[in-house]
XYZ file of N, CA and C in Angstrom:
471
model
N 9.435 -7.830 -19.483
C 8.474 -8.445 -18.607
C 8.018 -7.405 -17.584
N 6.696 -7.298 -17.426
C 6.133 -6.285 -16.539
C 4.891 -6.861 -15.857
N 4.651 -6.414 -14.624
C 3.474 -6.870 -13.885
C 3.021 -5.767 -12.949
N 1.709 -5.576 -12.865
C 1.097 -4.639 -11.944
C 0.104 -5.400 -11.076
N -0.110 -4.905 -9.862
C -1.053 -5.534 -8.939
C -2.228 -4.600 -8.683
N -3.394 -5.201 -8.500
C -4.582 -4.433 -8.125
C -5.396 -5.284 -7.166
N -5.627 -4.748 -5.966
C -6.442 -5.427 -4.963
C -7.548 -4.487 -4.534
N -8.725 -5.030 -4.313
C -9.877 -4.234 -3.894
C -10.509 -4.868 -2.669
N -10.951 -4.024 -1.745
C -11.640 -4.479 -0.540
C -12.750 -3.469 -0.230
N -13.817 -3.979 0.371
C -14.885 -3.116 0.861
C -14.868 -3.192 2.376
N -14.807 -2.024 3.008
C -14.803 -1.924 4.467
C -16.081 -1.237 4.917
N -16.488 -1.493 6.145
C -17.738 -0.920 6.655
C -17.595 0.535 7.084
N -16.375 1.039 7.209
C -16.155 2.421 7.653
C -16.246 3.414 6.487
N -16.504 4.673 6.859
C -16.567 5.766 5.886
C -15.169 6.043 5.322
N -15.091 6.643 4.122
C -13.795 6.940 3.513
C -12.852 7.733 4.420
N -13.374 8.655 5.202
C -12.521 9.470 6.070
C -11.800 8.608 7.115
N -12.451 7.585 7.603
C -11.824 6.695 8.595
C -10.726 5.854 7.949
N -10.999 5.349 6.761
C -9.992 4.566 6.033
C -8.813 5.484 5.690
N -9.122 6.698 5.277
C -8.073 7.673 4.933
C -7.125 7.885 6.111
N -7.670 8.023 7.306
C -6.819 8.203 8.496
C -5.888 7.011 8.692
N -6.392 5.812 8.446
C -5.550 4.617 8.605
C -4.428 4.580 7.568
N -4.637 5.232 6.426
C -3.619 5.288 5.368
C -2.653 6.453 5.540
N -3.034 7.460 6.311
C -2.227 8.684 6.358
C -1.748 9.088 7.754
N -2.279 8.486 8.784
C -1.811 8.773 10.136
C -0.594 7.904 10.421
N 0.499 8.522 10.755
C 1.770 7.809 10.959
C 1.643 6.649 11.949
N 0.981 6.880 13.074
C 0.854 5.822 14.084
C -0.016 4.676 13.586
N -1.126 5.007 12.951
C -2.011 3.957 12.426
C -1.305 3.155 11.336
N -0.636 3.846 10.436
C 0.085 3.189 9.342
C 1.182 2.273 9.886
N 1.878 2.738 10.903
C 2.921 1.915 11.523
C 2.335 0.679 12.196
N 1.106 0.784 12.683
C 0.471 -0.342 13.376
C 0.051 -1.451 12.415
N -0.369 -1.093 11.200
C -0.871 -2.151 10.317
C 0.043 -2.470 9.132
N 0.975 -1.598 8.803
C 1.838 -1.859 7.648
C 3.287 -2.043 8.091
N 4.013 -0.945 8.254
C 5.395 -0.981 8.745
C 5.675 0.332 9.451
N 6.706 0.321 10.304
C 7.135 1.565 10.950
C 7.444 2.585 9.859
N 7.019 3.828 10.082
C 7.177 4.848 9.047
C 7.284 6.243 9.645
N 7.829 7.145 8.849
C 7.850 8.570 9.187
C 7.023 9.343 8.155
N 5.969 8.712 7.663
C 5.074 9.275 6.647
C 4.412 10.568 7.125
N 4.268 11.505 6.228
C 3.465 12.717 6.430
C 2.633 12.901 5.162
N 1.338 13.207 5.282
C 0.480 13.353 4.107
C 0.669 14.711 3.404
N 1.864 14.892 2.859
C 2.242 16.139 2.202
C 2.883 15.817 0.863
N 2.447 16.485 -0.183
C 3.004 16.263 -1.511
C 4.512 16.456 -1.495
N 5.238 15.540 -2.124
C 6.696 15.514 -2.230
C 7.417 15.140 -0.939
N 6.686 14.813 0.118
C 7.341 14.377 1.356
C 8.055 13.053 1.115
N 9.329 12.981 1.488
C 10.099 11.744 1.389
C 10.078 11.048 2.743
N 9.827 9.746 2.722
C 9.701 8.988 3.961
C 10.165 7.559 3.732
N 10.231 6.794 4.809
C 10.620 5.396 4.703
C 9.636 4.510 5.450
N 9.567 3.270 5.007
C 8.957 2.187 5.756
C 10.118 1.314 6.195
N 10.056 0.805 7.426
C 11.138 -0.041 7.941
C 10.566 -1.321 8.527
N 11.236 -2.414 8.199
C 10.830 -3.719 8.700
C 12.067 -4.597 8.847
N 11.872 -5.817 9.278
C 12.971 -6.757 9.441
C 13.582 -7.064 8.068
N 14.894 -6.934 7.925
C 15.535 -7.257 6.642
C 15.278 -8.719 6.238
N 15.181 -8.911 4.941
C 14.979 -10.230 4.348
C 16.083 -10.455 3.325
N 16.318 -11.695 2.921
C 17.328 -11.925 1.875
C 17.030 -11.080 0.626
N 18.008 -10.280 0.204
C 17.848 -9.425 -0.970
C 17.157 -8.100 -0.705
N 16.774 -7.846 0.552
C 16.118 -6.583 0.915
C 16.615 -6.160 2.288
N 17.051 -4.917 2.381
C 17.646 -4.425 3.631
C 16.628 -4.004 4.689
N 15.337 -4.152 4.401
C 14.295 -3.808 5.369
C 13.844 -2.363 5.300
N 14.379 -1.614 4.340
C 14.030 -0.200 4.206
C 13.403 0.039 2.830
N 12.224 0.645 2.842
C 11.567 1.046 1.604
C 11.520 2.566 1.593
N 12.119 3.163 0.577
C 12.170 4.622 0.446
C 11.013 5.080 -0.444
N 10.316 6.106 0.017
C 9.110 6.544 -0.678
C 9.071 8.071 -0.790
N 8.227 8.546 -1.702
C 7.956 9.984 -1.844
C 6.506 10.135 -2.266
N 5.765 11.000 -1.578
C 4.365 11.241 -1.908
C 4.312 11.966 -3.258
N 3.613 11.360 -4.221
C 3.532 11.959 -5.566
C 2.122 12.402 -5.930
N 1.149 12.022 -5.119
C -0.237 12.428 -5.371
C -1.000 12.349 -4.060
N -1.784 13.388 -3.781
C -2.606 13.356 -2.569
C -3.861 14.183 -2.810
N -5.005 13.548 -2.583
C -6.306 14.188 -2.745
C -7.224 13.646 -1.641
N -7.129 14.238 -0.433
C -7.898 13.728 0.700
C -9.409 13.833 0.455
N -10.177 12.894 0.886
C -9.846 11.552 1.340
C -10.069 10.516 0.231
N -9.609 10.819 -0.965
C -9.909 9.947 -2.116
C -8.712 9.231 -2.735
N -7.577 9.919 -2.874
C -6.436 9.306 -3.569
C -5.124 9.654 -2.887
N -4.252 8.664 -2.852
C -2.915 8.842 -2.316
C -1.986 7.956 -3.131
N -0.855 8.499 -3.549
C 0.135 7.690 -4.270
C 1.524 8.085 -3.805
N 2.392 7.071 -3.763
C 3.789 7.326 -3.432
C 4.682 6.327 -4.154
N 5.910 6.770 -4.382
C 6.891 5.858 -4.946
C 7.225 4.818 -3.886
N 7.724 3.678 -4.339
C 8.044 2.568 -3.426
C 9.330 1.944 -3.949
N 10.445 2.293 -3.309
C 11.759 1.822 -3.761
C 12.452 1.057 -2.644
N 12.804 -0.174 -2.940
C 13.502 -1.010 -1.971
C 14.839 -1.434 -2.525
N 15.771 -1.700 -1.635
C 17.106 -2.056 -2.092
C 17.736 -3.184 -1.313
N 18.893 -3.553 -1.781
C 19.647 -4.635 -1.156
C 20.605 -4.106 -0.100
N 20.650 -2.813 0.080
C 21.519 -2.243 1.105
C 22.092 -0.907 0.694
N 22.740 -0.263 1.656
C 23.318 1.060 1.450
C 24.329 1.059 0.302
N 24.200 2.053 -0.571
C 25.138 2.200 -1.669
C 24.848 1.304 -2.858
N 23.806 0.470 -2.761
C 23.444 -0.404 -3.870
C 22.207 0.162 -4.560
N 22.071 -0.064 -5.865
C 20.901 0.455 -6.566
C 19.623 -0.229 -6.085
N 18.482 0.457 -6.193
C 17.231 -0.163 -5.743
C 16.934 -1.417 -6.564
N 16.424 -2.424 -5.877
C 16.019 -3.641 -6.568
C 14.546 -3.582 -6.936
N 13.859 -2.589 -6.407
C 12.441 -2.404 -6.685
C 12.175 -0.913 -6.819
N 11.562 -0.501 -7.916
C 11.265 0.905 -8.170
C 9.845 0.966 -8.729
N 8.877 1.124 -7.833
C 7.469 0.995 -8.189
C 6.652 2.146 -7.609
N 5.336 2.115 -7.834
C 4.415 3.126 -7.301
C 3.247 2.411 -6.628
N 2.880 2.896 -5.440
C 1.704 2.418 -4.721
C 0.647 3.522 -4.787
N -0.557 3.145 -5.223
C -1.657 4.121 -5.339
C -2.888 3.564 -4.631
N -3.444 4.375 -3.741
C -4.660 4.040 -2.998
C -5.800 4.903 -3.524
N -6.948 4.293 -3.790
C -8.138 5.032 -4.208
C -9.293 4.593 -3.313
N -9.986 5.558 -2.735
C -11.117 5.295 -1.853
C -12.373 5.857 -2.485
N -13.459 5.098 -2.439
C -14.740 5.594 -2.929
C -15.845 5.074 -2.025
N -16.845 5.930 -1.776
C -17.961 5.487 -0.940
C -18.673 4.304 -1.598
N -19.089 3.368 -0.775
C -19.882 2.235 -1.262
C -20.894 1.903 -0.181
N -22.130 2.264 -0.429
C -23.165 2.122 0.592
C -22.780 2.983 1.773
N -22.776 2.406 2.974
C -22.358 3.166 4.155
C -20.878 2.941 4.457
N -20.184 2.256 3.562
C -18.772 1.955 3.774
C -17.886 2.535 2.685
N -16.770 1.848 2.440
C -15.758 2.353 1.508
C -15.170 1.211 0.683
N -15.042 1.448 -0.603
C -14.270 0.548 -1.465
C -12.855 1.110 -1.522
N -11.894 0.271 -1.154
C -10.484 0.644 -1.183
C -9.817 -0.143 -2.307
N -9.166 0.587 -3.209
C -8.436 -0.045 -4.301
C -6.959 0.269 -4.114
N -6.163 -0.773 -4.086
C -4.713 -0.651 -4.011
C -4.136 -1.076 -5.352
N -3.365 -0.195 -5.967
C -2.641 -0.529 -7.185
C -1.152 -0.381 -6.882
N -0.411 -1.437 -7.089
C 1.044 -1.399 -6.918
C 1.609 -1.714 -8.297
N 2.154 -0.703 -8.944
C 2.516 -0.814 -10.351
C 4.005 -0.612 -10.589
N 4.453 -1.135 -11.748
C 5.812 -0.883 -12.186
C 6.793 -2.005 -11.937
N 6.311 -3.205 -11.638
C 7.217 -4.341 -11.473
C 7.746 -4.697 -12.864
N 9.012 -4.430 -13.075
C 9.593 -4.594 -14.407
C 10.880 -5.413 -14.321
N 10.994 -6.402 -15.193
C 12.160 -7.271 -15.172
C 11.879 -8.517 -14.350
N 12.618 -9.570 -14.613
C 12.363 -10.865 -13.989
C 12.381 -10.802 -12.464
N 13.413 -10.229 -11.873
C 13.509 -10.178 -10.411
C 12.344 -9.398 -9.802
N 12.027 -8.263 -10.378
C 10.943 -7.427 -9.871
C 9.593 -8.142 -9.994
N 9.382 -8.826 -11.103
C 8.134 -9.565 -11.280
C 8.028 -10.684 -10.249
N 9.132 -11.369 -9.978
C 9.119 -12.398 -8.942
C 8.780 -11.793 -7.578
N 9.353 -10.635 -7.283
C 9.054 -9.944 -6.027
C 7.568 -9.589 -5.954
N 6.957 -9.266 -7.097
C 5.537 -8.882 -7.109
C 4.638 -9.987 -6.571
N 5.003 -11.254 -6.786
C 4.195 -12.348 -6.258
C 4.241 -12.369 -4.731
N 5.402 -12.090 -4.170
C 5.544 -12.003 -2.713
C 4.768 -10.787 -2.193
N 4.915 -9.665 -2.888
C 4.233 -8.434 -2.473
C 2.713 -8.608 -2.497
N 2.193 -9.276 -3.509
C 0.754 -9.459 -3.614
C 0.216 -10.223 -2.410
N 0.915 -11.291 -2.015
C 0.488 -12.044 -0.833
C 0.537 -11.169 0.413
N 1.603 -10.370 0.536
C 1.729 -9.484 1.688
C 0.635 -8.436 1.734
N 0.378 -7.786 0.602
C -0.683 -6.781 0.555
C -2.039 -7.411 0.892
N -2.325 -8.579 0.323
C -3.611 -9.227 0.583
C -3.789 -9.487 2.083
N -2.731 -9.949 2.747
C -2.811 -10.202 4.188
C -3.004 -8.893 4.961
N -2.263 -7.877 4.587
C -2.387 -6.592 5.285
C -3.811 -6.039 5.168
N -4.381 -6.110 3.971
C -5.718 -5.552 3.748
C -6.815 -6.399 4.388
N -6.603 -7.704 4.462
C -7.625 -8.595 5.015
C -7.529 -8.749 6.530
N -6.309 -8.605 7.105
C -6.138 -8.864 8.525
C -5.636 -7.666 9.322
N -4.569 -7.046 8.869
C -3.928 -5.982 9.655
C -4.727 -4.682 9.644
N -5.130 -4.215 8.461
C -5.892 -2.966 8.390
C -7.215 -3.072 9.145
N -7.997 -4.145 8.978
C -9.225 -4.252 9.771
C -8.969 -4.235 11.277
N -7.817 -4.764 11.696
C -7.484 -4.730 13.119
C -7.345 -3.310 13.637
N -6.758 -2.439 12.832
C -6.609 -1.030 13.204
C -7.967 -0.326 13.154
N -8.796 -0.716 12.183
C -10.111 -0.100 12.030
C -11.120 -0.648 13.030
N -10.817 -1.815 13.604
C -11.761 -2.451 14.514
C -12.932 -3.051 13.767
N -12.664 -3.610 12.592
C -13.743 -4.151 11.772
C -13.294 -5.416 11.064
N -14.242 -6.005 10.386
C -13.923 -7.082 9.461
C -14.050 -6.523 8.057
N -13.482 -7.228 7.112
C -13.546 -6.782 5.719
C -14.913 -7.112 5.166
N -15.487 -6.142 4.458
C -16.725 -6.392 3.735
C -17.943 -6.438 4.640
N -19.073 -6.693 4.010
C -20.343 -6.827 4.706
C -20.962 -8.145 4.269
N -21.950 -8.637 4.996
C -22.569 -9.904 4.600
C -23.020 -9.868 3.146
N -22.725 -10.941 2.440
C -23.139 -11.029 1.040
C -22.190 -10.363 0.071
N -21.138 -9.722 0.559
C -20.178 -9.066 -0.327
C -18.853 -9.784 -0.233
N -18.103 -9.721 -1.306
C -16.790 -10.353 -1.284
C -15.739 -9.340 -1.667
N -14.540 -9.605 -1.232
C -13.408 -8.792 -1.626
C -12.848 -9.352 -2.920
N -12.201 -8.524 -3.673
C -11.660 -8.932 -4.966
C -10.168 -8.668 -4.995
N -9.397 -9.658 -5.349
C -7.968 -9.495 -5.618
C -7.797 -9.724 -7.099
N -7.177 -8.795 -7.770
C -6.893 -8.982 -9.187
C -5.452 -8.641 -9.446
N -4.862 -9.421 -10.286
C -3.519 -9.120 -10.752
C -3.661 -8.670 -12.194
N -3.176 -7.481 -12.479
C -3.250 -6.935 -13.828
C -1.895 -7.145 -14.477
N -1.875 -7.845 -15.571
C -0.594 -8.114 -16.238
C -0.622 -7.576 -17.651
């Protein structure tokens, strides 16, 4: 059993502005989770949040692809606690492309494999959708999309 997520949003800002929100440590911490991210290939970093049942609140990541200001990918591994194997071993990939005077942002979160991981993907999809629709625009000082345009959430299975 396997499941991948794909969410798309159009923002009114230029790709460079969206890129900063994805790669600046302070901006990323403001809209996603506290992090020690650096936009450097092979940089290992963490996201930290309040622990939840089955998750210790720490997501371990490593930058595996970076092409400013167009593509960024990192591993996304979460666990049940110190010394325990990861319960989630996936990849997050961001793709930015100009669209009119704004930017189309595509988020792909791939590699949910096995029953538990697939179940987690449903929770993750809701979280990502909220972050992209509410939290990221708050950091950008904008709303999602432009009049007459809609955002698209797709789940690729």
